[in-house]
């Protein structure tokens, strides 16, 4: 036997490749900053910015032109408070961004929005706090329901509840259905780990978090727990489930993909992006090759779609 026969040329390797990336597999996370007069570079994420309304529309146009399957929108408000009021304001930055992007791309890509309070709270947690500083799960669910309806009214195609509150998917699904938005889908951040890879994202959304989120995000040591979370979310009405982060949790992606019959998404998070960019900037790795290798590994593990800050760049190369 000579397995090398099938590796002899690029054409041969392409012909027998077991895993293929497609532009439509990719989802671009984008940040829009309220009141920004020009795009604001994120120092810990080279090449990524907090967008203005105009630059957001251009980024959405460029992503769709490259064939990207979807965009996940995050809002950065000028003012925050304990309850994340800007997150449920119909004229809040995220709702305006949804309307802008839908007007720009229509149905050419799936417009998604982050459904969480952490960008909007002055304490930086993903929910409403009790007097003792702990996150009140059920009070937070009521806020998520409000957010979901406001985002749906702005025209979003899919909401992404990411706060890891118990029962969040069912609560959001009931709120959307009751408000007449039964067609709005849910991308559930079902297996979201309390990871150190989120550091640069905190700068991107100007998080004011003190402490950590270990009481509601998953312990990186656990695997079986992720399956329980996923099954609960599917039972509550999740249309798509997510693993976050991606690269250090490929075993979780594989286990979930093998166990469920809904699409599985994985989020290649800010720290994963920034490590590659930093190493490439020092000349330690071949940037383009490593980007493709990381994304292929996530797809190979079983992800249907991948959220990645390289989505537009990579989609353009795949076409």
Coordinates of C-alpha atoms in Angstrom, one line a residue:
X1 CA 0.0 0.0 0.0
X2 CA 1.2 3.5 -0.9
X3 CA -1.1 6.1 0.7
X4 CA 1.3 8.9 -0.6
X5 CA -0.2 8.4 -4.1
X6 CA -3.2 10.4 -3.0
X7 CA -1.0 13.2 -1.7
X8 CA 1.2 13.6 -4.7
X9 CA -0.1 16.9 -6.2
X10 CA -2.4 19.7 -4.9
X11 CA -5.1 18.6 -7.4
X12 CA -4.9 15.1 -6.0
X13 CA -5.1 16.2 -2.4
X14 CA -8.0 18.5 -3.2
X15 CA -9.8 15.7 -5.0
X16 CA -9.7 13.3 -2.0
X17 CA -10.0 15.9 0.8
X18 CA -12.4 14.6 3.6
X19 CA -13.2 18.0 5.0
X20 CA -14.1 21.1 3.0
X21 CA -14.6 24.7 4.1
X22 CA -17.2 26.8 2.2
X23 CA -17.8 30.5 2.5
X24 CA -21.4 29.9 3.7
X25 CA -20.0 27.9 6.7
X26 CA -18.5 31.2 8.1
X27 CA -20.1 33.7 10.4
X28 CA -18.5 37.1 10.9
X29 CA -18.7 38.6 14.4
X30 CA -18.8 42.4 14.2
X31 CA -18.8 45.2 16.9
X32 CA -20.6 48.5 16.4
X33 CA -19.9 51.4 18.8
X34 CA -22.5 54.0 19.6
X35 CA -21.4 57.5 18.8
X36 CA -18.2 56.6 17.0
X37 CA -17.2 59.0 14.3
X38 CA -14.7 56.6 12.7
X39 CA -13.8 53.0 13.2
X40 CA -11.9 52.4 16.5
X41 CA -9.1 49.8 16.3
X42 CA -9.1 47.1 19.0
X43 CA -5.5 46.9 20.1
X44 CA -5.6 43.3 21.3
X45 CA -7.2 42.1 18.1
X46 CA -5.1 43.4 15.1
X47 CA -7.3 44.1 12.1
X48 CA -10.6 44.2 14.0
X49 CA -12.4 47.4 14.9
X50 CA -15.4 48.8 16.7
X51 CA -17.5 50.0 13.7
X52 CA -19.4 53.2 13.1
X53 CA -22.8 52.7 11.5
X54 CA -21.4 53.5 8.1
X55 CA -18.4 51.2 8.4
X56 CA -20.6 48.4 9.7
X57 CA -22.8 48.6 6.6
X58 CA -19.6 48.4 4.4
X59 CA -18.3 45.4 6.4
X60 CA -21.6 43.7 6.0
X61 CA -21.7 44.4 2.3
X62 CA -18.1 43.1 1.9
X63 CA -18.8 40.0 3.9
X64 CA -21.9 39.1 1.8
X65 CA -19.9 39.8 -1.4
X66 CA -17.3 37.3 -0.3
X67 CA -20.1 34.7 0.4
X68 CA -20.1 34.7 4.2
X69 CA -23.1 32.9 5.5
X70 CA -24.0 35.2 8.4
X71 CA -23.0 38.1 10.7
X72 CA -23.2 38.2 14.5
X73 CA -23.7 41.7 15.8
X74 CA -22.5 43.1 19.1
X75 CA -23.3 46.5 20.4
X76 CA -21.1 48.8 22.4
X77 CA -23.2 51.5 24.1
X78 CA -22.2 54.9 25.3
X79 CA -24.0 54.5 28.6
X80 CA -24.3 51.4 30.9
X81 CA -26.3 50.7 34.0
X82 CA -27.0 47.9 36.4
X83 CA -29.9 46.4 34.4
X84 CA -28.4 46.9 30.9
X85 CA -31.2 49.2 29.8
X86 CA -29.5 50.0 26.5
X87 CA -30.0 46.4 25.5
X88 CA -33.7 46.7 25.5
X89 CA -34.0 50.2 24.1
X90 CA -35.6 50.0 20.6
X91 CA -33.2 52.9 19.7
X92 CA -30.2 51.2 21.3
X93 CA -27.0 50.7 19.4
X94 CA -27.6 47.0 18.8
X95 CA -31.1 47.4 17.5
X96 CA -30.0 50.3 15.2
X97 CA -27.2 48.0 13.9
X98 CA -29.7 45.2 13.2
X99 CA -31.8 47.6 11.1
X100 CA -28.8 49.0 9.3
X101 CA -27.4 45.6 8.4
X102 CA -30.8 44.1 7.3
X103 CA -31.3 47.2 5.1
X104 CA -27.8 46.6 3.6
X105 CA -27.9 42.9 3.0
X106 CA -31.5 41.9 3.2
X107 CA -31.8 38.1 3.0
X108 CA -28.4 37.6 1.4
X109 CA -26.9 36.5 4.7
X110 CA -28.3 35.5 8.1
X111 CA -28.3 38.6 10.4
X112 CA -27.7 37.5 14.0
X113 CA -27.5 39.4 17.3
X114 CA -25.9 38.7 20.6
X115 CA -28.6 38.3 23.2
X116 CA -26.8 39.1 26.5
X117 CA -26.5 41.9 29.0
X118 CA -22.8 41.9 29.6
X119 CA -22.1 44.6 26.9
X120 CA -24.8 46.8 28.5
X121 CA -24.2 46.5 32.3
X122 CA -21.9 48.6 34.3
X123 CA -20.8 45.6 36.3
X124 CA -20.0 43.6 33.2
X125 CA -22.0 40.4 34.2
X126 CA -24.4 38.7 31.9
X127 CA -27.4 39.2 34.1
X128 CA -29.1 41.2 36.8
X129 CA -27.4 41.1 40.2
X130 CA -28.8 40.3 43.6
X131 CA -27.8 42.6 46.5
X132 CA -25.0 40.1 47.4
X133 CA -23.5 40.5 43.9
X134 CA -24.5 37.1 42.6
X135 CA -26.3 36.8 39.3
X136 CA -30.1 36.4 39.6
X137 CA -30.9 33.7 37.1
X138 CA -34.7 34.2 36.8
X139 CA -34.7 38.0 36.9
X140 CA -32.2 37.8 34.1
X141 CA -34.5 35.6 32.0
X142 CA -37.1 38.3 32.1
X143 CA -34.5 40.8 30.7
X144 CA -33.5 38.3 28.0
X145 CA -37.1 38.0 26.9
X146 CA -37.4 41.7 26.5
X147 CA -34.1 41.8 24.5
X148 CA -35.3 39.0 22.2
X149 CA -38.5 40.8 21.3
X150 CA -36.8 44.1 20.7
X151 CA -34.1 42.5 18.5
X152 CA -36.8 40.6 16.6
X153 CA -38.8 43.8 16.1
X154 CA -35.6 45.4 14.6
X155 CA -35.6 42.6 12.0
X156 CA -33.0 40.1 13.2
X157 CA -33.1 36.6 11.7
X158 CA -31.5 34.7 14.6
X159 CA -30.9 35.6 18.2
X160 CA -27.9 34.3 20.1
X161 CA -28.6 33.9 23.9
X162 CA -25.1 33.7 25.3
X163 CA -25.4 34.3 29.0
X164 CA -25.6 30.6 30.1
X165 CA -28.6 31.2 32.3
X166 CA -30.6 28.1 33.1
X167 CA -33.8 28.0 31.0
X168 CA -32.8 30.9 28.8
X169 CA -33.7 29.2 25.5
X170 CA -37.2 28.2 26.5
X171 CA -37.8 31.7 28.0
X172 CA -36.7 33.4 24.8
X173 CA -38.6 31.0 22.6
X174 CA -41.9 31.6 24.5
X175 CA -41.4 35.4 24.4
X176 CA -40.7 35.4 20.7
X177 CA -43.7 33.2 19.9
X178 CA -46.0 35.3 22.1
X179 CA -44.9 38.5 20.4
X180 CA -45.6 37.1 16.9
X181 CA -41.9 36.3 16.0
X182 CA -42.2 32.5 15.7
X183 CA -39.9 32.7 12.6
X184 CA -37.0 34.2 14.4
X185 CA -34.5 31.4 15.1
X186 CA -32.3 30.7 18.1
X187 CA -28.6 30.0 18.1
X188 CA -28.0 28.8 21.6
X189 CA -24.6 29.3 23.2
X190 CA -25.2 25.9 24.8
X191 CA -21.6 24.8 25.7
X192 CA -20.0 28.1 26.6
X193 CA -16.9 27.6 28.8
X194 CA -15.5 29.9 31.4
X195 CA -12.4 30.4 29.3
X196 CA -9.3 32.6 29.5
X197 CA -9.4 32.9 25.7
X198 CA -12.0 35.7 25.9
X199 CA -9.6 38.4 27.0
X200 CA -9.4 40.5 23.9
X201 CA -13.2 40.4 23.5
X202 CA -13.5 42.3 26.8
X203 CA -11.6 45.2 25.2
X204 CA -13.8 44.9 22.0
X205 CA -17.0 45.5 24.0
X206 CA -15.4 47.7 26.7
X207 CA -16.4 45.3 29.4
X208 CA -16.3 46.5 33.0
X209 CA -16.4 43.0 34.5
X210 CA -14.8 42.5 37.8
X211 CA -14.2 39.0 38.9
X212 CA -15.3 36.1 36.7
X213 CA -18.3 34.2 35.3
X214 CA -17.5 30.7 36.7
X215 CA -20.8 30.4 38.5
X216 CA -22.7 30.3 35.2
X217 CA -20.3 29.5 32.4
X218 CA -19.0 25.9 32.1
X219 CA -16.0 24.4 33.9
X220 CA -13.3 23.7 31.3
X221 CA -12.7 20.4 33.0
X222 CA -16.1 19.0 32.1
X223 CA -17.3 17.3 29.0
X224 CA -20.5 15.3 29.9
X225 CA -21.9 18.5 31.3
X226 CA -21.8 20.1 27.8
X227 CA -24.1 17.3 26.5
X228 CA -26.6 17.9 29.2
X229 CA -26.6 21.6 28.5
X230 CA -27.1 21.0 24.7
X231 CA -29.9 18.5 25.2
X232 CA -31.7 20.9 27.6
X233 CA -31.4 23.7 25.0
X234 CA -32.7 21.6 22.2
X235 CA -35.6 20.5 24.3
X236 CA -36.4 24.2 25.0
X237 CA -36.4 25.0 21.3
X238 CA -32.9 25.8 20.1
X239 CA -32.5 25.7 16.3
X240 CA -28.7 25.6 16.4
X241 CA -26.3 24.9 19.3
X242 CA -22.9 26.3 19.9
X243 CA -19.6 25.4 21.4
X244 CA -17.4 28.3 22.6
X245 CA -14.4 28.5 22.4
X246 CA -13.6 26.3 19.4
X247 CA -10.0 25.2 19.2
X248 CA -9.4 24.0 22.7
X249 CA -12.7 22.3 22.8
X250 CA -12.7 20.2 19.5
X251 CA -13.5 17.1 21.5
X252 CA -16.7 18.8 22.7
X253 CA -17.6 19.8 19.2
X254 CA -17.2 16.2 18.1
X255 CA -19.2 14.8 21.0
X256 CA -22.1 17.2 20.4
X257 CA -22.0 16.7 16.6
X258 CA -22.3 13.0 17.1
X259 CA -25.1 13.3 19.5
X260 CA -27.6 15.8 18.1
X261 CA -29.6 16.3 14.9
X262 CA -29.5 20.1 14.8
X263 CA -26.7 22.2 13.3
X264 CA -23.7 22.7 15.5
X265 CA -21.8 26.0 15.5
X266 CA -18.4 26.7 17.0
X267 CA -16.9 30.2 17.9
X268 CA -13.3 30.7 17.2
X269 CA -13.0 33.4 19.9
X270 CA -10.9 36.5 20.3
X271 CA -8.0 34.9 22.1
X272 CA -7.6 32.2 19.5
X273 CA -7.6 34.9 16.8
X274 CA -5.1 37.1 18.6
X275 CA -2.6 34.4 19.3
X276 CA -2.4 33.5 15.7
X277 CA -2.1 37.2 14.6
X278 CA 0.6 37.8 17.3
X279 CA 2.7 34.8 16.4
X280 CA 2.4 35.6 12.7
X281 CA 3.4 39.2 13.3
X282 CA 6.6 37.9 14.9
X283 CA 7.3 35.7 11.9
X284 CA 6.9 32.5 14.0
X285 CA 4.2 30.9 11.9
X286 CA 2.8 31.1 8.4
X287 CA -0.3 33.2 9.0
X288 CA -2.5 32.2 6.1
X289 CA -1.6 28.5 6.4
X290 CA -2.4 28.4 10.1
X291 CA -5.7 30.3 9.7
X292 CA -6.9 27.7 7.2
X293 CA -5.6 24.9 9.4
X294 CA -7.4 26.1 12.5
X295 CA -10.7 26.5 10.6
X296 CA -10.4 23.2 8.9
X297 CA -9.8 21.5 12.3
X298 CA -13.0 23.0 13.7
X299 CA -15.0 21.9 10.6
X300 CA -13.3 18.4 10.8
X301 CA -14.4 18.1 14.4
X302 CA -18.0 18.4 13.2
X303 CA -19.0 22.0 13.2
X304 CA -21.6 23.0 10.7
X305 CA -20.8 26.7 10.9
X306 CA -17.9 28.7 12.5
X307 CA -17.9 32.1 13.9
X308 CA -14.5 33.7 13.1
X309 CA -13.0 37.1 12.8
X310 CA -11.3 36.0 9.6
X311 CA -14.7 35.1 7.9
X312 CA -14.6 37.7 5.1
X313 CA -10.9 37.2 4.4
X314 CA -11.2 33.4 4.3
X315 CA -14.4 33.4 2.3
X316 CA -12.8 35.5 -0.4
X317 CA -10.0 33.0 -0.7
X318 CA -12.4 30.0 -0.9
X319 CA -14.5 31.3 -3.7

